[in-house]
Amino acid sequence: MDGWTPLMAGKNGVNISTQSTKGGMNNALQLASIAGHLEIVRVLIKNGAAINVTDEDGDTALSSAAEYGRTDVVAFLIEKGADRDVVSDRGWTPLLRASSNGHTEVVRALLEAGVTVNKQLPDGSGALQLAAGRGHLTVVELLLDSGALMNLVDSAGDSPLIVAARHGQTDAVKFLLEKGAAIDLGAGRVVSR
């Protein structure tokens, strides 16, 4: 099998959902999804690649495509039945990854597919905190329009407004205040220099 591509191997009866033995536990579907190679993703799915297989961190092809902003791959994987609310070993969902990285169109596709908007990481951070803290204003707006809880606090007691303020995201702070964010929710921790 040395020198064979995943497609050649799949065409010749090799299990194309097999994990890589070098450099992690990625599989062909996940690698194609990360790179945004939609046509390869289509071929792999057509030839039986397991759509929800996970890598060593519990990430799926959908999780990875969402993290890297591969909107067309995300839409295709959702259409083919990928678990939209899959949670990695570290608590990340595709929506949390896309929101954190500011991938507006991926966030839109996931929300339209009906993902759970208020899932939280183990530290209590939700998609809204992640997007607000990084100044991804369009994502913040999409999340709020889809039912994200504006005053949801993380395990430190921080709301999206507090997170945005802490990270110097003036536009996000202004936007959240305009939308009615509670200003009296205190920061749960003190940052010292």
GROMACS .gro file of C-alpha atoms in nm:
model
  193
    1MET     CA    1   0.000   0.000   0.000
    2ASP     CA    2   0.305   0.231   0.018
    3GLY     CA    3   0.266   0.519  -0.223
    4TRP     CA    4  -0.111   0.481  -0.251
    5THR     CA    5  -0.328   0.782  -0.197
    6PRO     CA    6  -0.639   0.742   0.021
    7LEU     CA    7  -0.852   0.745  -0.295
    8MET     CA    8  -0.646   0.473  -0.460
    9ALA     CA    9  -0.663   0.264  -0.145
   10GLY     CA   10  -1.039   0.314  -0.115
   11LYS     CA   11  -1.094   0.216  -0.477
   12ASN     CA   12  -0.900  -0.105  -0.414
   13GLY     CA   13  -1.096  -0.218  -0.111
   14VAL     CA   14  -0.886  -0.070   0.169
   15ASN     CA   15  -1.080   0.069   0.467
   16ILE     CA   16  -1.069   0.443   0.397
   17SER     CA   17  -1.179   0.528   0.750
   18THR     CA   18  -0.859   0.383   0.893
   19GLN     CA   19  -0.662   0.619   1.114
   20SER     CA   20  -0.318   0.744   1.011
   21THR     CA   21  -0.026   0.592   1.198
   22LYS     CA   22   0.201   0.894   1.146
   23GLY     CA   23   0.159   1.233   1.311
   24GLY     CA   24  -0.169   1.179   1.488
   25MET     CA   25  -0.491   0.994   1.431
   26ASN     CA   26  -0.636   1.185   1.136
   27ASN     CA   27  -0.819   0.993   0.867
   28ALA     CA   28  -0.855   1.068   0.497
   29LEU     CA   29  -1.197   1.229   0.537
   30GLN     CA   30  -1.079   1.457   0.813
   31LEU     CA   31  -0.766   1.560   0.626
   32ALA     CA   32  -0.963   1.640   0.310
   33SER     CA   33  -1.213   1.836   0.522
   34ILE     CA   34  -0.940   2.039   0.691
   35ALA     CA   35  -0.791   2.126   0.352
   36GLY     CA   36  -1.130   2.214   0.206
   37HIS     CA   37  -1.113   1.955  -0.072
   38LEU     CA   38  -1.487   1.915  -0.124
   39GLU     CA   39  -1.460   1.684  -0.425
   40ILE     CA   40  -1.236   1.444  -0.232
   41VAL     CA   41  -1.475   1.459   0.064
   42ARG     CA   42  -1.759   1.366  -0.176
   43VAL     CA   43  -1.563   1.072  -0.319
   44LEU     CA   44  -1.465   0.945   0.024
   45ILE     CA   45  -1.825   0.959   0.152
   46LYS     CA   46  -1.952   0.792  -0.166
   47ASN     CA   47  -1.700   0.513  -0.112
   48GLY     CA   48  -1.801   0.447   0.247
   49ALA     CA   49  -1.589   0.673   0.467
   50ALA     CA   50  -1.738   0.685   0.818
   51ILE     CA   51  -1.868   1.041   0.846
   52ASN     CA   52  -1.851   1.062   1.226
   53VAL     CA   53  -1.520   0.884   1.288
   54THR     CA   54  -1.305   1.074   1.539
   55ASP     CA   55  -0.936   1.146   1.570
   56GLU     CA   56  -0.732   1.111   1.890
   57ASP     CA   57  -0.892   1.429   2.030
   58GLY     CA   58  -1.249   1.327   1.950
   59ASP     CA   59  -1.274   1.562   1.652
   60THR     CA   60  -1.468   1.464   1.340
   61ALA     CA   61  -1.443   1.582   0.981
   62LEU     CA   62  -1.724   1.830   1.053
   63SER     CA   63  -1.548   1.966   1.361
   64SER     CA   64  -1.229   2.017   1.164
   65ALA     CA   65  -1.400   2.173   0.862
   66ALA     CA   66  -1.581   2.413   1.096
   67GLU     CA   67  -1.258   2.507   1.271
   68TYR     CA   68  -1.086   2.587   0.941
   69GLY     CA   69  -1.380   2.773   0.788
   70ARG     CA   70  -1.457   2.525   0.510
   71THR     CA   71  -1.818   2.629   0.451
   72ASP     CA   72  -1.884   2.409   0.148
   73VAL     CA   73  -1.744   2.102   0.323
   74VAL     CA   74  -1.947   2.180   0.637
   75ALA     CA   75  -2.268   2.212   0.432
   76PHE     CA   76  -2.200   1.885   0.250
   77LEU     CA   77  -2.118   1.691   0.568
   78ILE     CA   78  -2.434   1.820   0.735
   79GLU     CA   79  -2.637   1.719   0.428
   80LYS     CA   80  -2.488   1.369   0.450
   81GLY     CA   81  -2.582   1.329   0.816
   82ALA     CA   82  -2.276   1.432   1.015
   83ASP     CA   83  -2.342   1.480   1.387
   84ARG     CA   84  -2.385   1.859   1.405
   85ASP     CA   85  -2.351   1.878   1.784
   86VAL     CA   86  -2.061   1.635   1.823
   87VAL     CA   87  -1.847   1.718   2.127
   88SER     CA   88  -1.471   1.658   2.119
   89ASP     CA   89  -1.279   1.516   2.412
   90ARG     CA   90  -1.201   1.874   2.519
   91GLY     CA   91  -1.562   1.987   2.494
   92TRP     CA   92  -1.554   2.166   2.158
   93THR     CA   93  -1.847   2.149   1.916
   94PRO     CA   94  -1.833   2.257   1.551
   95LEU     CA   95  -2.026   2.575   1.643
   96LEU     CA   96  -1.785   2.662   1.924
   97ARG     CA   97  -1.487   2.618   1.689
   98ALA     CA   98  -1.638   2.822   1.406
   99SER     CA   99  -1.753   3.098   1.644
  100SER     CA  100  -1.414   3.122   1.811
  101ASN     CA  101  -1.243   3.158   1.474
  102GLY     CA  102  -1.492   3.403   1.327
  103HIS     CA  103  -1.608   3.183   1.040
  104THR     CA  104  -1.935   3.363   0.978
  105GLU     CA  105  -2.066   3.147   0.693
  106VAL     CA  106  -1.984   2.824   0.875
  107VAL     CA  107  -2.164   2.956   1.183
  108ARG     CA  108  -2.461   3.046   0.963
  109ALA     CA  109  -2.469   2.697   0.805
  110LEU     CA  110  -2.451   2.527   1.144
  111LEU     CA  111  -2.724   2.746   1.291
  112GLU     CA  112  -2.948   2.685   0.990
  113ALA     CA  113  -2.891   2.312   1.042
  114GLY     CA  114  -3.026   2.343   1.396
  115VAL     CA  115  -2.720   2.304   1.616
  116THR     CA  116  -2.753   2.368   1.988
  117VAL     CA  117  -2.655   2.733   2.020
  118ASN     CA  118  -2.587   2.748   2.396
  119LYS     CA  119  -2.352   2.451   2.440
  120GLN     CA  120  -2.059   2.537   2.662
  121LEU     CA  121  -1.698   2.426   2.698
  122PRO     CA  122  -1.598   2.264   3.028
  123ASP     CA  123  -1.497   2.611   3.153
  124GLY     CA  124  -1.847   2.735   3.074
  125SER     CA  125  -1.751   2.943   2.771
  126GLY     CA  126  -2.016   2.945   2.504
  127ALA     CA  127  -2.005   3.042   2.138
  128LEU     CA  128  -2.113   3.396   2.224
  129GLN     CA  129  -1.830   3.446   2.475
  130LEU     CA  130  -1.578   3.308   2.227
  131ALA     CA  131  -1.696   3.528   1.940
  132ALA     CA  132  -1.735   3.843   2.153
  133GLY     CA  133  -1.393   3.800   2.312
  134ARG     CA  134  -1.231   3.790   1.970
  135GLY     CA  135  -1.438   4.071   1.822
  136HIS     CA  136  -1.625   3.861   1.566
  137LEU     CA  137  -1.920   4.098   1.554
  138THR     CA  138  -2.111   3.936   1.268
  139VAL     CA  139  -2.089   3.601   1.444
  140VAL     CA  140  -2.208   3.762   1.768
  141GLU     CA  141  -2.510   3.901   1.584
  142LEU     CA  142  -2.589   3.566   1.418
  143LEU     CA  143  -2.568   3.386   1.752
  144LEU     CA  144  -2.797   3.634   1.925
  145ASP     CA  145  -3.046   3.615   1.637
  146SER     CA  146  -3.044   3.236   1.680
  147GLY     CA  147  -3.120   3.237   2.051
  148ALA     CA  148  -2.780   3.255   2.217
  149LEU     CA  149  -2.822   3.364   2.577
  150MET     CA  150  -2.670   3.712   2.602
  151ASN     CA  151  -2.604   3.691   2.975
  152LEU     CA  152  -2.491   3.329   2.996
  153VAL     CA  153  -2.190   3.318   3.226
  154ASP     CA  154  -1.894   3.084   3.224
  155SER     CA  155  -1.758   2.903   3.529
  156ALA     CA  156  -1.567   3.217   3.632
  157GLY     CA  157  -1.889   3.420   3.626
  158ASP     CA  158  -1.801   3.606   3.307
  159SER     CA  159  -2.072   3.704   3.058
  160PRO     CA  160  -2.001   3.769   2.689
  161LEU     CA  161  -1.995   4.143   2.771
  162ILE     CA  162  -1.726   4.092   3.037
  163VAL     CA  163  -1.520   3.872   2.803
  164ALA     CA  164  -1.541   4.132   2.524
  165ALA     CA  165  -1.445   4.412   2.764
  166ARG     CA  166  -1.152   4.214   2.906
  167HIS     CA  167  -1.014   4.154   2.557
  168GLY     CA  168  -1.057   4.514   2.443
  169GLN     CA  169  -1.330   4.443   2.188
  170THR     CA  170  -1.495   4.786   2.191
  171ASP     CA  171  -1.734   4.720   1.902
  172ALA     CA  172  -1.853   4.395   2.060
  173VAL     CA  173  -1.904   4.572   2.395
  174LYS     CA  174  -2.107   4.848   2.228
  175PHE     CA  175  -2.313   4.599   2.030
  176LEU     CA  176  -2.391   4.381   2.333
  177LEU     CA  177  -2.492   4.686   2.535
  178GLU     CA  178  -2.718   4.804   2.252
  179LYS     CA  179  -2.881   4.460   2.252
  180GLY     CA  180  -2.946   4.481   2.626
  181ALA     CA  181  -2.660   4.289   2.787
  182ALA     CA  182  -2.666   4.312   3.165
  183ILE     CA  183  -2.398   4.557   3.269
  184ASP     CA  184  -2.417   4.459   3.636
  185LEU     CA  185  -2.291   4.102   3.591
  186GLY     CA  186  -1.954   4.119   3.762
  187ALA     CA  187  -1.634   3.972   3.633
  188GLY     CA  188  -1.558   3.651   3.813
  189ARG     CA  189  -1.183   3.703   3.830
  190VAL     CA  190  -0.935   3.984   3.863
  191VAL     CA  191  -0.664   4.026   3.603
  192SER     CA  192  -0.339   4.167   3.737
  193ARG     CA  193  -0.024   4.263   3.550
   0.00000   0.00000   0.00000
